[in-house]
Amino acid sequence: MRKNVFLISAAVAATFTFGASAQVKADAAIEYRHSVFEVIGWNFKPMAAMVKGEAPYDKEAFAKRAANVATMAPMALEGFAPGTEKGDKEKTQAKPAIWEKMDDFKGKMSKLAEESTKLAAISKTGTFDEIKKQFGATGAACKACHDDYKQK
Amino acid sequence: MRKNVFLISAAVAATFTFGASAQVKADAAIEYRHSVFEVIGWNFKPMAAMVKGEAPYDKEAFAKRAANVATMAPMALEGFAPGTEKGDKEKTQAKPAIWEKMDDFKGKMSKLAEESTKLAAISKTGTFDEIKKQFGATGAACKACHDDYKQK
């Protein structure tokens, strides 16, 4: 009996430890993916200001921002790996639908990577009109995912 | 008198508005630079685990992590631009010394960029011993800056 109690305690302890560890990992993933989107947003805003005419268009600065976004976009997906849906719900804006429709989510993330890579390329060589058009396509790729998978 | 009161109020309001706006910008910079370091740390940890033998060495995964760190390292400095020392002190681990000794700080950030770029290159072609050595140099570049400029 004493042995059984010990075994049960050990099993509970192991489950708890695993559970706590999974939570820690999921919370770290939440912080990570939030950070990736934060850096994307930081770079996106000055481009948006130029496109809207709220800031003077600076070709070099725009191209640098676009390159940064293209570099960051493929990094986000790793923060949504299986198990990361178990993190602290208060800390994330990710909807559970992400993990329920992972293939669709991955497709939308790929679309963002693709459009932002095009933007990075065109922002070096294109006209401002071409750049504005591709900026719109990139913003639409952000929005498509936000609409379905980000809590307001 | 009534006019004077209005003028003073307007001046106070203008100062307050400007102050609030600078605070918002500085707080955004705090969030941004924190995010850059978060993404660096996320990529650094799995490399550290491999170097310490806590995880199996995976050349491709290591090289990818090293490339990510090398990409991120030069992004951080922008988050310490003039004025960003005015942000919410509760939210930042940055010591005021950063802005007092900006040239030294910039030098240390450049050193990190340089060492992490070397790590990204060597992690693709080098032996594990060479990679471990350069990982140590990169970690030392992180630490040099943390020692002087990051609150514990």
Tab-separated table of C-alpha atoms in Angstrom:
chain	number	residue	atom	x	y	z
A	1	MET	CA	0.000	0.000	0.000
A	2	ARG	CA	2.771	2.350	0.962
A	3	LYS	CA	4.487	1.468	-2.312
A	4	ASN	CA	1.303	2.130	-4.287
A	5	VAL	CA	0.910	5.551	-2.726
A	6	PHE	CA	4.487	6.321	-3.663
A	7	LEU	CA	3.927	5.141	-7.223
A	8	ILE	CA	0.766	7.199	-7.566
A	9	SER	CA	2.501	10.246	-6.121
A	10	ALA	CA	5.387	9.783	-8.500
A	11	ALA	CA	2.986	9.477	-11.422
A	12	VAL	CA	1.115	12.616	-10.369
A	13	ALA	CA	4.385	14.447	-9.862
A	14	ALA	CA	5.597	13.350	-13.287
A	15	THR	CA	2.348	14.451	-14.916
A	16	PHE	CA	2.488	17.761	-13.111
A	17	THR	CA	6.110	18.289	-14.046
A	18	PHE	CA	5.385	17.479	-17.667
A	19	GLY	CA	2.322	19.706	-17.604
A	20	ALA	CA	4.238	22.597	-16.081
A	21	SER	CA	7.046	22.151	-18.550
A	22	ALA	CA	4.617	22.088	-21.507
A	23	GLN	CA	3.009	25.273	-20.172
A	24	VAL	CA	6.403	26.948	-19.851
A	25	LYS	CA	7.283	25.936	-23.411
A	26	ALA	CA	3.903	27.123	-24.732
A	27	ASP	CA	4.262	30.441	-22.901
A	28	ALA	CA	7.759	30.869	-24.330
A	29	ALA	CA	6.307	30.222	-27.790
A	30	ILE	CA	3.609	32.852	-27.180
A	31	GLU	CA	6.273	35.386	-26.220
A	32	TYR	CA	8.379	34.366	-29.215
A	33	ARG	CA	5.650	34.648	-31.846
A	34	HIS	CA	4.396	37.910	-30.318
A	35	SER	CA	7.943	39.227	-30.662
A	36	VAL	CA	8.181	38.185	-34.304
A	37	PHE	CA	4.927	40.023	-35.099
A	38	GLU	CA	6.099	43.011	-33.049
A	39	VAL	CA	9.253	43.321	-35.164
A	40	ILE	CA	7.183	42.889	-38.335
A	41	GLY	CA	4.799	45.633	-37.168
A	42	TRP	CA	7.672	47.940	-36.242
A	43	ASN	CA	8.959	47.672	-39.818
A	44	PHE	CA	5.520	47.736	-41.422
A	45	LYS	CA	4.360	51.030	-39.937
A	46	PRO	CA	6.953	53.335	-41.553
A	47	MET	CA	6.220	51.694	-44.929
A	48	ALA	CA	2.494	52.273	-44.412
A	49	ALA	CA	3.176	55.930	-43.577
A	50	MET	CA	5.125	56.352	-46.834
A	51	VAL	CA	2.456	54.579	-48.897
A	52	LYS	CA	-0.262	56.788	-47.376
A	53	GLY	CA	1.790	59.930	-47.977
A	54	GLU	CA	2.062	60.634	-44.255
A	55	ALA	CA	5.853	60.434	-44.484
A	56	PRO	CA	8.165	61.282	-47.403
A	57	TYR	CA	8.996	58.279	-49.579
A	58	ASP	CA	12.555	57.120	-48.949
A	59	LYS	CA	13.397	54.312	-51.364
A	60	GLU	CA	16.340	52.930	-49.390
A	61	ALA	CA	14.544	53.030	-46.050
A	62	PHE	CA	11.458	51.415	-47.551
A	63	ALA	CA	13.520	48.621	-49.137
A	64	LYS	CA	15.289	47.977	-45.824
A	65	ARG	CA	11.938	47.726	-43.976
A	66	ALA	CA	10.553	45.431	-46.657
A	67	ALA	CA	13.630	43.193	-46.433
A	68	ASN	CA	13.230	43.001	-42.660
A	69	VAL	CA	9.571	41.970	-42.964
A	70	ALA	CA	10.431	39.343	-45.587
A	71	THR	CA	13.106	37.957	-43.270
A	72	MET	CA	10.807	37.868	-40.252
A	73	ALA	CA	7.642	36.498	-41.880
A	74	PRO	CA	8.806	32.863	-42.171
A	75	MET	CA	9.975	32.906	-38.533
A	76	ALA	CA	6.492	33.221	-37.049
A	77	LEU	CA	5.174	29.730	-37.804
A	78	GLU	CA	7.564	28.050	-35.385
A	79	GLY	CA	5.746	29.820	-32.549
A	80	PHE	CA	2.556	27.928	-33.398
A	81	ALA	CA	4.058	24.413	-33.209
A	82	PRO	CA	1.899	21.587	-31.801
A	83	GLY	CA	1.480	22.041	-28.050
A	84	THR	CA	1.764	25.819	-28.153
A	85	GLU	CA	-2.024	26.094	-28.032
A	86	LYS	CA	-1.675	25.112	-24.348
A	87	GLY	CA	-0.174	28.442	-23.283
A	88	ASP	CA	-1.688	31.102	-21.043
A	89	LYS	CA	-4.888	32.241	-22.812
A	90	GLU	CA	-4.573	35.700	-21.246
A	91	LYS	CA	-1.286	36.294	-23.003
A	92	THR	CA	-2.152	35.345	-26.554
A	93	GLN	CA	-4.382	36.725	-29.295
A	94	ALA	CA	-4.189	33.474	-31.240
A	95	LYS	CA	-7.549	31.807	-31.828
A	96	PRO	CA	-7.793	28.033	-31.183
A	97	ALA	CA	-8.848	27.721	-34.853
A	98	ILE	CA	-5.163	27.980	-35.765
A	99	TRP	CA	-4.463	24.502	-34.417
A	100	GLU	CA	-7.782	23.139	-35.693
A	101	LYS	CA	-7.137	24.328	-39.262
A	102	MET	CA	-3.352	24.208	-39.274
A	103	ASP	CA	-3.063	23.529	-43.003
A	104	ASP	CA	-5.091	26.608	-43.845
A	105	PHE	CA	-3.144	28.670	-41.295
A	106	LYS	CA	0.169	27.487	-42.747
A	107	GLY	CA	-1.095	28.392	-46.223
A	108	LYS	CA	-1.902	31.927	-45.078
A	109	MET	CA	1.486	32.260	-43.390
A	110	SER	CA	3.179	31.063	-46.586
A	111	LYS	CA	1.192	33.638	-48.524
A	112	LEU	CA	2.522	36.365	-46.221
A	113	ALA	CA	6.088	35.121	-46.694
A	114	GLU	CA	5.570	35.046	-50.462
A	115	GLU	CA	4.013	38.527	-50.728
A	116	SER	CA	6.553	40.108	-48.401
A	117	THR	CA	9.411	38.549	-50.391
A	118	LYS	CA	7.905	40.043	-53.556
A	119	LEU	CA	7.636	43.407	-51.775
A	120	ALA	CA	11.288	43.252	-50.719
A	121	ALA	CA	12.309	42.581	-54.330
A	122	ILE	CA	10.076	45.190	-55.970
A	123	SER	CA	10.909	47.860	-53.409
A	124	LYS	CA	14.508	47.791	-54.675
A	125	THR	CA	13.732	48.021	-58.382
A	126	GLY	CA	10.099	49.020	-58.887
A	127	THR	CA	8.303	52.322	-59.335
A	128	PHE	CA	6.508	53.773	-56.319
A	129	ASP	CA	3.174	52.771	-57.882
A	130	GLU	CA	4.336	49.159	-58.227
A	131	ILE	CA	5.640	49.212	-54.678
A	132	LYS	CA	2.354	50.604	-53.347
A	133	LYS	CA	0.426	47.860	-55.148
A	134	GLN	CA	2.628	45.117	-53.714
A	135	PHE	CA	2.482	46.719	-50.269
A	136	GLY	CA	-1.292	46.408	-50.544
A	137	ALA	CA	-0.980	42.718	-51.424
A	138	THR	CA	1.290	42.175	-48.429
A	139	GLY	CA	-1.072	43.998	-46.097
A	140	ALA	CA	-3.938	41.887	-47.452
A	141	ALA	CA	-1.953	38.741	-46.618
A	142	CYS	CA	-1.565	39.987	-43.008
A	143	LYS	CA	-5.266	40.809	-42.828
A	144	ALA	CA	-6.428	37.471	-44.257
A	145	CYS	CA	-4.776	35.699	-41.345
A	146	HIS	CA	-5.816	38.257	-38.716
A	147	ASP	CA	-9.460	38.019	-39.833
A	148	ASP	CA	-9.578	34.269	-39.265
A	149	TYR	CA	-7.029	33.616	-36.582
A	150	LYS	CA	-6.384	36.686	-34.422
A	151	GLN	CA	-8.598	37.751	-31.565
A	152	LYS	CA	-9.616	41.378	-31.715
B	1	MET	CA	-6.284	87.652	-18.057
B	2	ARG	CA	-8.747	85.210	-19.450
B	3	LYS	CA	-6.693	85.143	-22.636
B	4	ASN	CA	-3.478	84.565	-20.690
B	5	VAL	CA	-4.992	81.645	-18.836
B	6	PHE	CA	-6.045	80.173	-22.156
B	7	LEU	CA	-2.571	80.654	-23.600
B	8	ILE	CA	-0.927	79.054	-20.599
B	9	SER	CA	-3.370	76.161	-20.718
B	10	ALA	CA	-2.670	75.685	-24.418
B	11	ALA	CA	1.061	75.718	-23.780
B	12	VAL	CA	0.711	73.173	-20.978
B	13	ALA	CA	-1.525	71.020	-23.162
B	14	ALA	CA	0.952	71.202	-26.038
B	15	THR	CA	3.828	70.224	-23.775
B	16	PHE	CA	1.812	67.394	-22.339
B	17	THR	CA	0.806	66.178	-25.785
B	18	PHE	CA	4.379	66.281	-26.987
B	19	GLY	CA	5.545	64.547	-23.826
B	20	ALA	CA	2.909	61.831	-24.158
B	21	SER	CA	3.788	61.263	-27.802
B	22	ALA	CA	7.510	60.952	-27.017
B	23	GLN	CA	6.622	58.520	-24.235
B	24	VAL	CA	4.494	56.448	-26.618
B	25	LYS	CA	7.341	56.336	-29.136
B	26	ALA	CA	9.882	55.417	-26.467
B	27	ASP	CA	7.580	52.691	-25.116
B	28	ALA	CA	7.143	51.310	-28.640
B	29	ALA	CA	10.936	51.238	-28.976
B	30	ILE	CA	11.210	49.362	-25.658
B	31	GLU	CA	8.725	46.780	-26.903
B	32	TYR	CA	10.525	46.562	-30.231
B	33	ARG	CA	14.026	46.039	-28.859
B	34	HIS	CA	12.735	43.592	-26.267
B	35	SER	CA	11.174	41.647	-29.132
B	36	VAL	CA	14.404	41.604	-31.119
B	37	PHE	CA	16.279	40.196	-28.106
B	38	GLU	CA	13.468	37.723	-27.475
B	39	VAL	CA	13.792	36.328	-31.007
B	40	ILE	CA	17.582	36.224	-30.621
B	41	GLY	CA	17.214	34.327	-27.328
B	42	TRP	CA	14.692	31.907	-28.815
B	43	ASN	CA	17.243	30.975	-31.473
B	44	PHE	CA	20.235	31.066	-29.128
B	45	LYS	CA	18.935	28.535	-26.608
B	46	PRO	CA	18.746	25.476	-28.910
B	47	MET	CA	22.296	26.232	-30.094
B	48	ALA	CA	23.473	26.441	-26.476
B	49	ALA	CA	21.812	23.096	-25.741
B	50	MET	CA	23.688	21.487	-28.648
B	51	VAL	CA	27.004	23.058	-27.660
B	52	LYS	CA	26.566	21.836	-24.070
B	53	GLY	CA	25.621	18.342	-25.253
B	54	GLU	CA	22.118	18.657	-23.779
B	55	ALA	CA	20.611	18.127	-27.226
B	56	PRO	CA	21.938	16.161	-30.203
B	57	TYR	CA	23.960	18.260	-32.635
B	58	ASP	CA	21.954	18.923	-35.797
B	59	LYS	CA	24.146	20.804	-38.269
B	60	GLU	CA	21.314	22.126	-40.401
B	61	ALA	CA	19.190	23.254	-37.442
B	62	PHE	CA	22.210	24.899	-35.811
B	63	ALA	CA	23.103	26.766	-39.015
B	64	LYS	CA	19.513	27.985	-39.377
B	65	ARG	CA	19.496	29.283	-35.774
B	66	ALA	CA	22.852	30.967	-36.283
B	67	ALA	CA	21.610	32.629	-39.481
B	68	ASN	CA	18.536	33.920	-37.638
B	69	VAL	CA	20.663	35.420	-34.850
B	70	ALA	CA	22.995	37.044	-37.388
B	71	THR	CA	19.970	38.541	-39.146
B	72	MET	CA	18.431	39.841	-35.933
B	73	ALA	CA	21.535	41.230	-34.219
B	74	PRO	CA	21.853	44.395	-36.333
B	75	MET	CA	18.142	45.152	-35.852
B	76	ALA	CA	18.410	45.847	-32.129
B	77	LEU	CA	20.259	49.165	-32.227
B	78	GLU	CA	17.328	51.014	-33.772
B	79	GLY	CA	15.409	50.408	-30.555
B	80	PHE	CA	17.931	52.518	-28.631
B	81	ALA	CA	17.677	55.647	-30.815
B	82	PRO	CA	17.906	59.073	-29.137
B	83	GLY	CA	14.762	59.725	-27.095
B	84	THR	CA	14.088	56.073	-26.365
B	85	GLU	CA	15.691	56.480	-22.934
B	86	LYS	CA	12.491	58.359	-22.000
B	87	GLY	CA	10.315	55.228	-21.950
B	88	ASP	CA	8.622	53.568	-18.998
B	89	LYS	CA	11.441	52.544	-16.618
B	90	GLU	CA	9.373	49.633	-15.323
B	91	LYS	CA	9.282	48.046	-18.745
B	92	THR	CA	12.942	48.140	-19.708
B	93	GLN	CA	16.113	46.459	-18.511
B	94	ALA	CA	18.243	48.974	-20.375
B	95	LYS	CA	20.600	50.968	-18.142
B	96	PRO	CA	20.782	54.757	-18.697
B	97	ALA	CA	24.516	54.219	-19.350
B	98	ILE	CA	23.566	53.118	-22.890
B	99	TRP	CA	22.648	56.659	-23.875
B	100	GLU	CA	25.516	58.166	-21.864
B	101	LYS	CA	28.119	55.969	-23.576
B	102	MET	CA	26.397	55.435	-26.922
B	103	ASP	CA	29.631	55.000	-28.885
B	104	ASP	CA	30.779	52.188	-26.619
B	105	PHE	CA	27.320	50.619	-26.710
B	106	LYS	CA	27.262	50.790	-30.512
B	107	GLY	CA	30.693	49.191	-30.597
B	108	LYS	CA	29.499	46.299	-28.464
B	109	MET	CA	26.401	45.854	-30.622
B	110	SER	CA	28.590	45.837	-33.729
B	111	LYS	CA	30.771	43.213	-32.095
B	112	LEU	CA	27.698	41.033	-31.576
B	113	ALA	CA	26.681	41.477	-35.205
B	114	GLU	CA	30.213	40.606	-36.317
B	115	GLU	CA	30.578	37.503	-34.120
B	116	SER	CA	27.110	36.200	-34.959
B	117	THR	CA	27.788	36.665	-38.682
B	118	LYS	CA	30.984	34.624	-38.255
B	119	LEU	CA	28.991	31.987	-36.390
B	120	ALA	CA	26.411	31.809	-39.174
B	121	ALA	CA	29.196	31.273	-41.732
B	122	ILE	CA	31.215	28.743	-39.739
B	123	SER	CA	28.141	26.781	-38.688
B	124	LYS	CA	27.608	25.886	-42.351
B	125	THR	CA	31.144	24.780	-43.143
B	126	GLY	CA	33.124	24.306	-39.932
B	127	THR	CA	33.780	21.362	-37.625
B	128	PHE	CA	31.741	21.117	-34.445
B	129	ASP	CA	34.802	22.215	-32.457
B	130	GLU	CA	35.183	25.333	-34.591
B	131	ILE	CA	31.475	26.030	-34.252
B	132	LYS	CA	31.611	25.636	-30.475
B	133	LYS	CA	34.529	28.062	-30.279
B	134	GLN	CA	32.708	30.683	-32.348
B	135	PHE	CA	29.509	30.124	-30.379
B	136	GLY	CA	31.567	30.975	-27.280
B	137	ALA	CA	32.799	34.178	-28.922
B	138	THR	CA	29.224	35.131	-29.825
B	139	GLY	CA	27.980	34.434	-26.312
B	140	ALA	CA	30.840	36.536	-24.937
B	141	ALA	CA	29.723	39.417	-27.182
B	142	CYS	CA	26.206	39.150	-25.710
B	143	LYS	CA	27.598	39.061	-22.178
B	144	ALA	CA	29.939	42.026	-22.662
B	145	CYS	CA	26.950	44.221	-23.405
B	146	HIS	CA	24.715	42.694	-20.708
B	147	ASP	CA	27.408	43.235	-18.072
B	148	ASP	CA	27.602	46.952	-18.759
B	149	TYR	CA	24.199	47.874	-20.053
B	150	LYS	CA	21.491	45.465	-18.904
B	151	GLN	CA	19.853	45.586	-15.511
B	152	LYS	CA	19.839	42.257	-13.705
